[in-house]
Coordinates of C-alpha atoms in Angstrom, one line a residue:
X174 CA -110.3 -74.8 109.5
X175 CA -110.3 -78.6 109.5
X176 CA -113.4 -78.8 107.7
X177 CA -112.1 -76.3 105.0
X178 CA -108.8 -78.1 104.7
X179 CA -110.7 -81.5 104.3
X180 CA -112.7 -80.1 101.5
X181 CA -109.6 -78.6 99.6
X182 CA -108.1 -82.2 99.8
X183 CA -111.0 -83.6 98.5
X184 CA -110.9 -81.0 95.6
X185 CA -107.2 -81.7 95.0
X186 CA -108.0 -85.2 94.1
X187 CA -109.6 -83.7 91.0
X188 CA -107.0 -81.0 90.6
X189 CA -103.8 -82.8 91.7
X190 CA -101.4 -79.7 90.7
X191 CA -101.0 -76.1 90.4
X192 CA -100.9 -76.3 86.8
X193 CA -104.4 -78.3 86.7
X194 CA -105.9 -75.6 89.1
X195 CA -104.6 -72.8 86.9
X196 CA -105.9 -74.4 83.9
X197 CA -109.4 -74.8 85.3
X198 CA -109.7 -71.2 86.7
X199 CA -108.5 -69.9 83.3
X200 CA -111.3 -72.1 81.6
X201 CA -114.1 -71.1 84.1
X202 CA -113.1 -67.4 84.1
X203 CA -113.3 -67.3 80.2
X204 CA -116.7 -68.8 80.2
X205 CA -118.1 -66.1 82.3
X206 CA -117.5 -63.6 79.4
X207 CA -119.6 -65.6 77.0
X208 CA -123.1 -64.3 76.0
X209 CA -125.9 -65.8 78.0
X210 CA -127.4 -68.9 76.5
X211 CA -130.7 -68.7 74.8
X212 CA -133.9 -70.1 76.6
X213 CA -137.0 -71.0 74.9
X214 CA -140.5 -71.3 76.8
X215 CA -143.5 -73.2 75.8
X216 CA -146.7 -73.8 77.8
X217 CA -150.0 -75.5 77.4
X218 CA -148.8 -78.1 74.5
X219 CA -151.7 -80.4 75.1
X220 CA -150.6 -83.2 73.0
X221 CA -149.9 -81.4 69.9
X222 CA -146.7 -83.3 69.3
X223 CA -146.5 -82.4 65.3
X224 CA -146.5 -78.7 66.1
X225 CA -144.3 -79.0 69.1
X226 CA -141.8 -80.9 67.1
X227 CA -141.8 -78.3 64.6
X228 CA -141.3 -75.4 66.9
X229 CA -138.4 -77.4 68.3
X230 CA -137.0 -77.8 64.7
X231 CA -137.4 -74.4 63.7
X232 CA -136.3 -72.8 67.2
X233 CA -139.4 -70.8 67.0
X234 CA -138.5 -69.0 63.7
X235 CA -134.8 -68.5 64.9
X236 CA -133.2 -70.6 62.2
X237 CA -134.9 -68.6 59.4
X238 CA -133.6 -65.5 61.1
X239 CA -130.0 -67.0 61.3
X240 CA -130.2 -67.9 57.6
X241 CA -131.2 -64.3 56.7
X242 CA -128.3 -63.0 58.8
X243 CA -125.7 -65.4 57.1
X244 CA -126.8 -65.0 53.5
X245 CA -128.7 -61.9 53.3
X246 CA -129.4 -61.2 49.7
X247 CA -126.6 -63.5 48.4
X248 CA -129.0 -66.5 48.2
X249 CA -132.7 -66.2 46.8
X250 CA -135.6 -66.5 49.0
X251 CA -136.5 -70.0 47.6
X252 CA -132.9 -71.1 48.2
X253 CA -133.0 -70.1 51.8
X254 CA -136.5 -71.7 52.4
X255 CA -135.1 -74.9 51.0
X256 CA -132.3 -74.7 53.4
X257 CA -134.5 -74.2 56.2
X258 CA -136.6 -77.0 55.4
X259 CA -133.3 -79.1 55.2
X260 CA -132.3 -78.2 58.5
X261 CA -135.8 -78.9 60.0
X262 CA -136.4 -82.3 58.3
X263 CA -133.0 -83.3 56.8
X264 CA -133.7 -86.9 56.3
X265 CA -137.1 -86.3 54.8
X266 CA -135.9 -83.4 52.7
X267 CA -133.0 -85.4 51.3
X268 CA -135.6 -88.0 49.8
X269 CA -137.1 -85.3 47.9
X270 CA -134.0 -83.7 46.7
X271 CA -133.0 -87.1 45.0
X272 CA -136.2 -86.9 42.9
X273 CA -135.3 -83.2 41.4
X274 CA -131.5 -82.9 41.7
X275 CA -129.6 -84.1 38.4
X276 CA -126.3 -83.7 39.9
X277 CA -126.2 -84.7 43.7
X278 CA -122.4 -84.3 44.3
X279 CA -122.7 -80.8 43.2
X280 CA -125.7 -80.4 45.5
X281 CA -123.8 -82.1 48.4
X282 CA -120.8 -79.6 48.0
X283 CA -123.0 -76.5 48.0
X284 CA -125.3 -77.6 50.8
X285 CA -122.4 -78.6 53.1
X286 CA -120.7 -75.1 52.6
X287 CA -124.1 -73.4 53.4
X288 CA -124.5 -75.8 56.5
X289 CA -120.9 -75.0 57.7
X290 CA -121.6 -71.3 57.6
X291 CA -124.8 -71.8 59.6
X292 CA -123.4 -74.3 62.1
X293 CA -120.4 -71.7 62.7
X294 CA -123.0 -68.9 63.3
X295 CA -125.4 -70.8 65.8
X296 CA -122.4 -72.1 67.6
X297 CA -120.5 -69.0 67.8
X298 CA -121.1 -68.4 71.6
X299 CA -120.3 -71.9 72.7
X300 CA -117.0 -73.3 73.4
X301 CA -115.4 -76.3 71.5
X302 CA -116.2 -78.4 74.5
X303 CA -119.9 -77.5 74.0
X304 CA -119.6 -78.7 70.4
X305 CA -118.0 -82.0 71.5
X306 CA -120.5 -82.5 74.2
X307 CA -123.4 -82.0 71.7
X308 CA -121.9 -84.4 69.2
X309 CA -121.3 -87.0 71.8
X310 CA -124.9 -87.0 72.7
X311 CA -126.1 -87.4 69.1
X312 CA -126.2 -90.5 66.9
X313 CA -123.4 -89.1 64.7
X314 CA -120.4 -89.0 67.0
X315 CA -118.3 -90.5 64.1
X316 CA -118.5 -87.1 62.6
X317 CA -117.1 -85.4 65.6
X318 CA -113.6 -84.6 64.1
X319 CA -114.8 -83.7 60.6
X320 CA -117.5 -81.1 62.0
X321 CA -115.2 -79.5 64.3
X322 CA -112.4 -79.1 61.8
X323 CA -114.8 -77.5 59.2
X324 CA -116.7 -75.0 61.7
X325 CA -113.4 -73.8 63.1
X326 CA -112.1 -73.0 59.6
X327 CA -111.0 -69.3 59.4
X328 CA -111.9 -67.7 56.0
X329 CA -108.9 -65.4 56.2
X330 CA -106.5 -68.2 56.3
X331 CA -106.0 -69.2 52.6
X332 CA -103.3 -71.8 53.3
X333 CA -105.8 -74.2 54.6
X334 CA -108.5 -73.9 51.8
X335 CA -107.2 -76.9 50.0
X336 CA -107.3 -79.0 53.2
X337 CA -110.9 -78.0 54.0
X338 CA -112.1 -78.5 50.4
X339 CA -110.5 -82.0 50.4
X340 CA -112.4 -82.9 53.5
X341 CA -115.7 -82.1 51.8
X342 CA -114.7 -83.8 48.5
X343 CA -113.6 -87.0 50.2
X344 CA -116.8 -86.9 52.4
X345 CA -118.8 -86.8 49.1
X346 CA -116.5 -89.4 47.5
X347 CA -116.8 -92.1 50.0
X348 CA -120.8 -91.7 50.2
X349 CA -120.9 -90.1 53.7
X350 CA -122.5 -86.7 52.7
X351 CA -125.9 -87.3 53.7
X352 CA -125.4 -88.6 57.3
X353 CA -122.8 -85.7 57.6
X354 CA -125.6 -83.4 56.5
X355 CA -128.0 -85.0 58.8
X356 CA -125.6 -84.5 61.7
X357 CA -125.0 -80.9 61.0
X358 CA -128.8 -80.0 60.6
X359 CA -129.4 -81.7 64.1
X360 CA -126.4 -79.7 65.6
X361 CA -127.8 -76.5 64.2
X362 CA -131.3 -77.4 66.0
X363 CA -129.5 -78.2 69.2
X364 CA -127.6 -74.9 69.4
X365 CA -130.6 -72.6 68.4
X366 CA -132.3 -73.8 71.5
X367 CA -129.8 -74.0 74.7
X368 CA -132.4 -74.6 77.4
X369 CA -136.1 -75.5 77.0
X370 CA -138.8 -74.7 79.7
X371 CA -142.1 -76.4 79.6
X372 CA -144.6 -74.3 81.5
X373 CA -147.0 -77.1 82.2
X374 CA -149.8 -79.2 80.5
X375 CA -148.0 -81.5 78.1
X376 CA -151.1 -84.0 78.4
X377 CA -154.7 -84.0 77.2
X378 CA -156.8 -82.7 74.2
X379 CA -154.1 -83.5 71.4
X380 CA -153.2 -86.9 70.0
X381 CA -149.5 -87.2 71.0
X382 CA -148.7 -86.4 74.7
X383 CA -146.7 -89.7 74.6
X384 CA -144.7 -88.6 71.4
X385 CA -143.8 -85.3 73.0
X386 CA -142.6 -87.0 76.1
X387 CA -140.6 -89.5 74.2
X388 CA -138.9 -86.3 72.6
X389 CA -138.3 -84.8 76.1
X390 CA -136.7 -87.9 77.4
X391 CA -133.5 -87.3 75.1
X392 CA -133.7 -83.4 75.2
X393 CA -130.3 -82.0 75.9
X394 CA -131.3 -79.2 78.3
X395 CA -134.7 -79.2 80.0
X396 CA -136.9 -78.2 82.9
X397 CA -140.9 -78.8 83.6
X398 CA -143.1 -76.9 85.6
X399 CA -146.0 -79.2 86.3
X400 CA -149.4 -78.2 84.9
X401 CA -152.9 -79.5 86.3
X402 CA -153.2 -81.7 83.2
X403 CA -149.6 -83.2 83.9
X404 CA -150.4 -84.0 87.7
X405 CA -153.7 -85.8 87.0
X406 CA -151.6 -88.3 84.7
X407 CA -148.9 -88.4 87.5
X408 CA -151.5 -89.5 89.9
X409 CA -153.1 -91.9 87.5
X410 CA -149.6 -93.7 87.0
X411 CA -149.3 -93.9 90.8
X412 CA -152.7 -95.9 90.9
X413 CA -155.0 -93.0 92.3
X414 CA -158.3 -94.1 91.4
X415 CA -159.8 -90.6 91.0
X416 CA -156.9 -89.3 88.8
X417 CA -157.3 -92.4 86.5
X418 CA -161.1 -91.8 86.0
X419 CA -160.2 -88.2 85.0
X420 CA -157.7 -89.2 82.6
X421 CA -160.0 -91.8 80.9
X422 CA -162.7 -89.2 80.9
X423 CA -160.6 -86.5 79.2
X424 CA -159.4 -88.9 76.6
X425 CA -162.9 -90.0 75.8
X426 CA -164.2 -86.4 75.7
X427 CA -161.6 -85.1 73.2
X428 CA -161.8 -88.5 71.2
X429 CA -158.1 -89.4 72.2
X430 CA -158.8 -92.9 73.5
X431 CA -156.0 -94.1 71.1
X432 CA -153.5 -92.2 73.3
X433 CA -154.3 -94.9 76.3
X434 CA -154.8 -97.8 73.9
X435 CA -151.8 -97.5 71.6
X436 CA -149.7 -94.8 73.2
X437 CA -149.5 -96.5 76.4
X438 CA -151.2 -100.0 76.0
X439 CA -153.9 -99.2 78.6
X440 CA -156.5 -101.9 78.4
X441 CA -159.9 -100.3 78.1
X442 CA -161.8 -103.5 77.2
X443 CA -163.1 -104.0 80.7
X444 CA -164.7 -100.5 80.6
X445 CA -166.1 -100.8 77.2
X446 CA -167.7 -104.0 78.1
X447 CA -169.1 -102.5 81.4
X448 CA -170.4 -99.5 79.3
X449 CA -172.4 -101.7 76.9
X450 CA -173.9 -103.8 79.7
X451 CA -174.8 -100.9 82.0
X452 CA -175.7 -98.2 79.4
X453 CA -176.8 -100.1 76.6
X454 CA -174.2 -98.8 74.0
X455 CA -170.3 -98.7 73.6
X456 CA -169.9 -95.5 71.8
X457 CA -167.8 -92.7 73.0
X458 CA -170.5 -90.8 74.4
X459 CA -171.7 -93.6 76.6
X460 CA -168.2 -94.4 77.5
X461 CA -167.7 -91.0 78.5
X462 CA -170.9 -90.9 80.7
X463 CA -169.8 -94.0 82.4
X464 CA -166.4 -93.2 83.4
X465 CA -167.6 -89.7 84.4
X466 CA -170.1 -91.3 86.9
X467 CA -167.4 -93.5 88.3
X468 CA -165.4 -90.4 88.5
X469 CA -167.8 -88.5 90.5
X470 CA -168.2 -91.3 93.0
X471 CA -164.5 -91.7 93.5
X472 CA -164.0 -88.0 94.1
X473 CA -166.8 -87.7 96.6
X474 CA -165.0 -90.5 98.6
X475 CA -161.9 -88.2 98.6
X476 CA -163.7 -85.2 99.6
X477 CA -165.4 -86.9 102.6
X478 CA -162.0 -88.4 103.9
X479 CA -160.5 -84.8 103.6
X480 CA -162.5 -82.1 105.0
X481 CA -159.4 -79.9 105.0
X482 CA -159.8 -79.5 101.2
X483 CA -163.0 -77.6 102.0
X484 CA -164.9 -79.2 99.0
X485 CA -168.1 -80.3 100.6
X486 CA -170.0 -78.4 98.1
X487 CA -168.8 -80.9 95.3
X488 CA -170.9 -83.8 96.8
X489 CA -173.2 -83.6 93.9
X490 CA -174.9 -87.1 93.6
X491 CA -176.2 -86.8 97.1
X492 CA -177.9 -83.4 96.3
X493 CA -179.9 -84.8 93.3
X494 CA -183.7 -84.6 93.7
X495 CA -184.4 -87.8 91.6
X496 CA -188.2 -87.0 91.6
X497 CA -188.0 -83.6 90.5
X498 CA -185.1 -84.1 88.3
X499 CA -183.0 -81.4 89.8
X500 CA -179.7 -80.9 91.7
X501 CA -178.8 -78.4 94.5
X502 CA -175.3 -77.0 93.5
X503 CA -173.9 -73.6 95.3
X504 CA -177.3 -73.3 97.2
X505 CA -179.3 -73.1 94.0
X506 CA -181.4 -75.7 92.5
X507 CA -180.7 -76.7 88.6
X508 CA -182.7 -78.7 86.3
X509 CA -181.0 -81.8 84.9
X510 CA -181.0 -82.8 81.3
X511 CA -181.4 -86.5 82.3
X512 CA -181.9 -88.6 85.4
X513 CA -180.9 -91.8 83.5
X514 CA -177.9 -92.9 85.7
X515 CA -178.3 -96.8 85.8
X516 CA -175.3 -97.4 88.2
X517 CA -176.2 -94.8 90.7
X518 CA -177.8 -96.3 94.0
X519 CA -180.3 -93.4 95.1
X520 CA -179.8 -94.6 98.9
X521 CA -176.0 -94.7 98.4
X522 CA -175.4 -92.4 95.5
X523 CA -171.5 -92.1 95.8
X524 CA -171.2 -96.0 96.3
X525 CA -169.6 -98.0 93.3
X526 CA -171.3 -101.0 92.1
X527 CA -169.9 -104.2 92.1
X528 CA -169.3 -104.0 88.3
X529 CA -167.6 -100.5 88.6
X530 CA -165.1 -101.6 91.3
X531 CA -164.2 -104.6 88.9
X532 CA -163.6 -101.8 86.1
X533 CA -161.7 -99.5 88.4
X534 CA -159.6 -102.3 89.6
X535 CA -158.4 -103.4 86.2
X536 CA -157.7 -99.8 85.2
X537 CA -155.5 -99.4 88.1
X538 CA -153.7 -102.4 87.2
X539 CA -153.2 -101.3 83.8
X540 CA -152.2 -97.8 84.7
X541 CA -149.7 -98.9 87.3
X542 CA -148.1 -101.8 85.2
X543 CA -147.3 -99.5 82.2
X544 CA -143.6 -99.1 82.0
X545 CA -143.8 -96.3 79.2
X546 CA -146.0 -94.3 81.4
X547 CA -144.0 -94.8 84.4
X548 CA -140.9 -93.7 82.7
X549 CA -142.7 -90.5 81.4
X550 CA -143.7 -89.8 85.0
X551 CA -140.2 -90.5 86.2
X552 CA -139.0 -87.8 83.7
X553 CA -141.8 -85.4 85.1
X554 CA -140.4 -85.9 88.5
X555 CA -136.7 -85.6 87.7
X556 CA -136.9 -82.6 85.5
X557 CA -140.3 -81.1 86.9
X558 CA -141.4 -79.2 89.9
X559 CA -144.3 -76.8 90.8
X560 CA -142.1 -73.8 90.3
X561 CA -138.7 -72.6 89.3
X562 CA -136.4 -69.6 89.7
X563 CA -134.0 -69.6 86.8
X564 CA -132.1 -66.6 85.6
X565 CA -134.1 -64.0 87.3
X566 CA -137.5 -65.5 86.0
X567 CA -140.0 -67.1 88.1
X568 CA -141.8 -69.9 86.4
X569 CA -145.2 -71.7 87.2
X570 CA -147.9 -73.1 85.3
X571 CA -151.3 -71.4 87.0
X572 CA -151.3 -68.9 89.7
X573 CA -150.3 -68.1 93.3
X574 CA -153.4 -68.3 95.1
X575 CA -154.6 -64.7 96.4
X576 CA -157.5 -63.3 98.3
X577 CA -159.5 -60.4 97.3
X578 CA -157.0 -58.0 99.0
X579 CA -154.1 -59.5 97.1
X580 CA -152.7 -61.2 100.1
X581 CA -151.3 -64.9 99.8
X582 CA -154.4 -67.1 100.5
X583 CA -153.9 -69.6 103.5
X584 CA -154.4 -73.2 102.5
X585 CA -154.6 -76.2 104.6
X586 CA -152.4 -79.0 103.5
X587 CA -153.3 -81.9 105.7
X588 CA -152.2 -80.9 109.2
X589 CA -150.4 -77.6 108.1
X590 CA -151.6 -74.3 106.9
X591 CA -149.5 -72.3 104.5
X592 CA -149.4 -69.8 101.8
X593 CA -147.2 -68.3 99.3
X594 CA -144.0 -70.0 98.5
X595 CA -144.4 -71.9 101.5
X596 CA -147.6 -73.4 100.0
X597 CA -145.8 -74.5 96.7
X598 CA -143.1 -76.2 98.7
X599 CA -145.4 -78.1 100.8
X600 CA -147.7 -79.3 98.0
X601 CA -144.5 -80.4 96.2
X602 CA -143.1 -82.3 99.0
X603 CA -146.4 -84.2 99.2
X604 CA -146.6 -84.7 95.4
X605 CA -143.0 -86.1 95.5
X606 CA -143.9 -88.6 98.5
X607 CA -146.6 -89.9 96.1
X608 CA -143.9 -91.2 94.0
X609 CA -140.9 -91.8 96.2
X610 CA -142.4 -93.1 99.3
X611 CA -142.7 -96.9 99.6
X612 CA -146.0 -98.4 98.0
X613 CA -148.5 -98.9 100.7
X614 CA -147.4 -96.4 103.1
X615 CA -149.7 -93.5 104.2
X616 CA -147.1 -90.9 102.7
X617 CA -147.7 -92.7 99.5
X618 CA -151.4 -92.6 99.4
X619 CA -151.7 -89.1 100.9
X620 CA -149.0 -87.9 98.2
X621 CA -151.2 -89.4 95.3
X622 CA -154.3 -87.6 96.8
X623 CA -152.4 -84.2 96.7
X624 CA -151.8 -84.9 93.0
X625 CA -155.7 -85.0 92.7
X626 CA -156.3 -81.9 94.7
X627 CA -153.6 -80.1 92.4
X628 CA -155.6 -81.2 89.5
X629 CA -158.9 -79.6 90.7
X630 CA -158.8 -78.2 94.2
X631 CA -160.3 -74.8 94.5
X632 CA -157.2 -73.3 96.1
X633 CA -154.7 -75.4 94.1
X634 CA -152.1 -73.1 92.4
X635 CA -152.3 -75.2 89.2
X636 CA -156.2 -74.9 88.9
X637 CA -156.9 -71.6 90.3
X638 CA -160.9 -71.7 90.2
X639 CA -163.6 -72.1 92.6
X640 CA -164.8 -75.4 91.2
X641 CA -164.2 -77.8 88.2
X642 CA -167.7 -77.9 86.6
X643 CA -167.4 -81.2 84.9
X644 CA -171.0 -82.5 86.3
X645 CA -172.6 -79.3 85.3
X646 CA -171.3 -79.0 81.9
X647 CA -172.5 -82.6 81.1
X648 CA -175.7 -82.7 82.9
X649 CA -177.1 -79.1 83.1
X650 CA -178.1 -77.3 80.0
X651 CA -178.2 -73.9 81.9
X652 CA -174.6 -72.6 81.2
X653 CA -174.7 -70.4 84.2
X654 CA -174.3 -73.5 86.2
X655 CA -171.0 -74.3 84.5
X656 CA -169.1 -71.0 85.2
X657 CA -165.9 -71.4 87.1
X658 CA -164.9 -68.4 88.9
X659 CA -161.0 -67.7 88.6
X660 CA -159.0 -66.9 91.7
X661 CA -158.2 -63.4 92.3
X662 CA -154.8 -63.6 90.9
X663 CA -156.0 -63.3 87.4
X664 CA -157.7 -60.0 87.9
X665 CA -154.9 -58.5 90.1
X666 CA -152.1 -59.4 87.7
X667 CA -153.7 -57.7 84.7
X668 CA -152.9 -54.0 86.2
X669 CA -151.5 -54.2 89.7
X670 CA -147.8 -54.1 89.5
X671 CA -147.6 -54.1 93.1
X672 CA -149.1 -57.5 93.4
X673 CA -146.6 -58.9 90.8
X674 CA -143.7 -57.3 92.7
X675 CA -145.0 -59.1 95.8
X676 CA -145.1 -62.3 94.3
X677 CA -141.6 -61.9 92.9
X678 CA -140.3 -60.8 96.4
X679 CA -141.9 -63.9 98.0
X680 CA -139.6 -66.1 95.6
X681 CA -136.6 -64.1 96.0
X682 CA -136.5 -62.0 93.0
X683 CA -136.7 -58.1 92.3
X684 CA -135.2 -55.4 89.7
X685 CA -136.5 -54.4 86.4
X686 CA -135.3 -57.8 84.7
X687 CA -137.4 -60.1 87.0
X688 CA -140.3 -61.5 85.1
X689 CA -143.1 -64.1 86.0
X690 CA -143.8 -66.8 83.3
X691 CA -146.9 -68.7 83.5
X692 CA -149.7 -70.3 81.2
X693 CA -152.8 -72.1 82.1
X694 CA -155.2 -69.5 80.8
X695 CA -155.8 -69.0 77.1
X696 CA -155.4 -65.5 76.0
X697 CA -158.1 -64.6 73.6
X698 CA -156.1 -62.4 71.3
X699 CA -159.0 -62.1 68.9
X700 CA -161.0 -60.5 71.6
X701 CA -158.0 -58.1 72.6
X702 CA -156.2 -60.4 75.4
X703 CA -152.6 -59.8 75.7
X704 CA -150.1 -62.1 77.3
X705 CA -148.0 -59.2 78.4
X706 CA -149.2 -58.0 81.9
X707 CA -148.0 -55.1 84.0
X708 CA -145.7 -53.7 81.4
X709 CA -143.9 -57.0 80.8
X710 CA -143.5 -58.1 84.7
X711 CA -145.8 -61.0 83.9
X712 CA -146.4 -62.9 80.9
X713 CA -149.1 -65.5 80.3
X714 CA -148.0 -67.5 77.5
X715 CA -150.9 -69.8 76.9
X716 CA -151.9 -68.7 73.2
X717 CA -153.8 -71.8 72.6
X718 CA -151.2 -74.3 71.2
X719 CA -153.8 -77.1 71.1
X720 CA -156.1 -77.3 68.1
X721 CA -159.1 -77.1 70.3
X722 CA -158.3 -73.7 71.3
X723 CA -157.4 -72.2 68.0
X724 CA -160.9 -70.8 67.4
X725 CA -161.2 -69.3 70.9
X726 CA -157.8 -67.6 70.8
X727 CA -157.4 -66.8 67.2
X728 CA -153.7 -67.8 67.2
X729 CA -151.9 -71.2 67.6
X730 CA -149.8 -70.5 70.7
X731 CA -146.6 -68.5 71.9
X732 CA -143.1 -69.3 72.4
X733 CA -141.0 -67.0 74.7
X734 CA -137.3 -66.6 73.8
X735 CA -135.0 -65.1 76.2
X736 CA -131.6 -64.5 74.9
X737 CA -128.7 -62.1 76.0
X738 CA -130.4 -59.2 74.7
X739 CA -133.9 -59.5 76.2
X740 CA -137.1 -61.2 76.0
X741 CA -139.2 -61.5 72.8
X742 CA -142.6 -63.2 72.3
X743 CA -143.1 -65.4 69.0
X744 CA -146.8 -65.5 68.1
X745 CA -147.7 -68.7 65.9
X746 CA -150.2 -69.0 63.4
X747 CA -152.0 -72.4 62.7
X748 CA -149.5 -75.1 61.7
X749 CA -150.4 -77.3 58.7
X750 CA -148.5 -80.4 59.1
X751 CA -144.8 -81.6 58.5
X752 CA -145.3 -83.3 55.1
X753 CA -146.6 -79.9 53.9
X754 CA -143.7 -78.2 55.1
X755 CA -141.4 -80.5 53.5
X756 CA -143.0 -80.7 50.3
X757 CA -143.6 -76.9 49.7
X758 CA -140.7 -75.3 51.9
X759 CA -143.2 -73.4 53.9
X760 CA -143.2 -72.9 57.5
X761 CA -145.3 -71.7 60.5
X762 CA -145.9 -68.0 60.1
X763 CA -144.9 -66.3 63.3
X764 CA -144.6 -62.7 64.5
X765 CA -142.4 -61.4 67.0
X766 CA -143.1 -59.0 69.8
X767 CA -140.3 -57.6 71.8
X768 CA -141.2 -57.6 75.5
X769 CA -138.1 -56.6 77.4
X770 CA -134.8 -55.3 76.3
X771 CA -132.0 -55.7 79.1
X772 CA -130.3 -52.5 79.8
X773 CA -127.1 -54.1 78.7
X774 CA -126.2 -57.4 77.1
X775 CA -126.3 -60.4 79.4
X776 CA -123.3 -62.7 79.7
X777 CA -122.7 -66.0 81.7
X778 CA -121.6 -64.2 84.5
X779 CA -125.0 -62.7 85.0
X780 CA -126.7 -66.0 85.1
X781 CA -127.4 -68.8 87.6
X782 CA -124.6 -70.7 85.8
X783 CA -122.3 -67.8 86.1
X784 CA -123.1 -67.7 90.2
X785 CA -122.0 -71.5 90.2
X786 CA -118.9 -70.8 88.1
X787 CA -117.9 -67.9 90.4
X788 CA -118.1 -70.1 93.5
X789 CA -116.1 -72.8 91.7
X790 CA -113.5 -70.2 90.7
X791 CA -113.3 -69.0 94.5
X792 CA -112.7 -72.7 95.5
X793 CA -110.0 -73.3 93.0
X794 CA -108.3 -70.0 94.1
X795 CA -108.3 -71.3 97.7
X796 CA -106.9 -74.6 96.6
X797 CA -104.4 -72.7 94.6
X798 CA -103.3 -70.6 97.6
X799 CA -103.1 -73.9 99.7
X800 CA -100.8 -75.3 97.1
X801 CA -98.5 -72.3 97.2
X802 CA -98.5 -72.0 101.1
X803 CA -97.5 -75.6 101.4
X804 CA -101.0 -76.3 103.3
X805 CA -101.6 -79.0 100.8
X806 CA -99.1 -80.9 98.7
X807 CA -98.9 -80.4 94.9
X808 CA -97.2 -81.8 91.8
X809 CA -94.7 -79.4 90.6
X810 CA -96.0 -76.5 88.3

């Protein structure tokens, strides 16, 4: 009772009177009756910053749908396309309009009326407080009063028509039409996506992961589930040498070294100089080989120091027969396509040369002293996790490691063996120690080592394969050597609903609306793959967002959208570029697949946010009772 009273006294500081408590109870209770907010899910973006930006701008096609709902047949198709482009790229589109419109004032007036109608529609399930908060977080806060007045106009009230028209005409007369148009377009984009989920793999392959993260740094509502390509960059930022080597190798492989040099200011000169001296060339292929050999050596050191990882079969360099030109992997001898490894000491094959140690040291300094990379990784820690349970959905990037029987696979993490949800929690705890523990401590070092294991470990939930066949794909021509066997999870979840139900239950979820959303494995649509598994209980939404996968998947990625009515999958065709969209009023061609319809419409009361609001209401009602009983003194009602 004393503890409860003390808590109520603390709460009373925020709500010092019965009137204040009643006002907040009414407000919170009303919020529960609003429709559930719209969530968008994206996975495996892989550095495709321009396409990612466009998908956010067009709300995965939602803005075009809203335009059709608002204007129907009252506007031509070309007019609606032009309006959509303006909403996506207001500043750029305005520049083009100036070149073609003979009467800009007339265009401003018509356009502002159209944008008012659109903004009113997309903000209809939000409170005025939401609108004010959205405007406050933008760069156009000076227009807050004007926008609020315009979009709360009631068409049936004729007495104020002159008032609203005068606002618009005055805005045009004083030269403020264009910044107001830009502000309204940005707000429309904001309200179309209430909350954004990134289901892993922001980095690698595409040219702009740093641009994507710059966008996410300022996004209004966001969570991130780490992917294997994310954690290897996180480890690199913390100075893990093997992670750094992997990051540099991947950038070299996909011809994205500009991401390192220009995006993050990483100094590659020592590596380039070393490559020229050791390999006689400084082209990308030679650099790729040079850093790959360094990577193999560094990884073998980690494997020896951590036998619990059970990766001794990846001690490849010591299993090379230099005379025969073969290597023994998985109990079989494979022919190498080269034995030209000038920096490998055949007596100590995993030992770095003095020159390699110098290169690694310089790279470690460059990665750990990059402020921009640090801030991006800080975002991944603050908004990210290995998994998330959100509004009845379970989100993770890769898999839940399973054995052949579908049981949760036990995995040893240093001194502890765990499986299922406990495995995720234990791995994440160590991953966080890698960032938050004091530099130079054992926890910091072990945490960064776990980030490397999450990247490529055979029982890692982010990797989910028995090996990462980098060596085999580079130095063995026989493709059979490069086969990476997936965890049993991927076979079982194709059709076995019992396995999916068991995973959901492990994370505290059940019922017809509970869904697993993950990515990691591109769905080859042109071969008949479908992202919808087990009747919609599990969705693998990696549709090949990265250009490198378009040929393989046959599409250019998915967006999953969850609104108050259910879940729908948006299938994207290949994106050209923003310039083409702006000049031609084109767009990404997208198809929509209904995945799941809720038995009844979902409201805020049905969400995680609703649970919090209900708890707050209960606490406020306790405070109100305390005021009325005299347990706590109150200002007069």
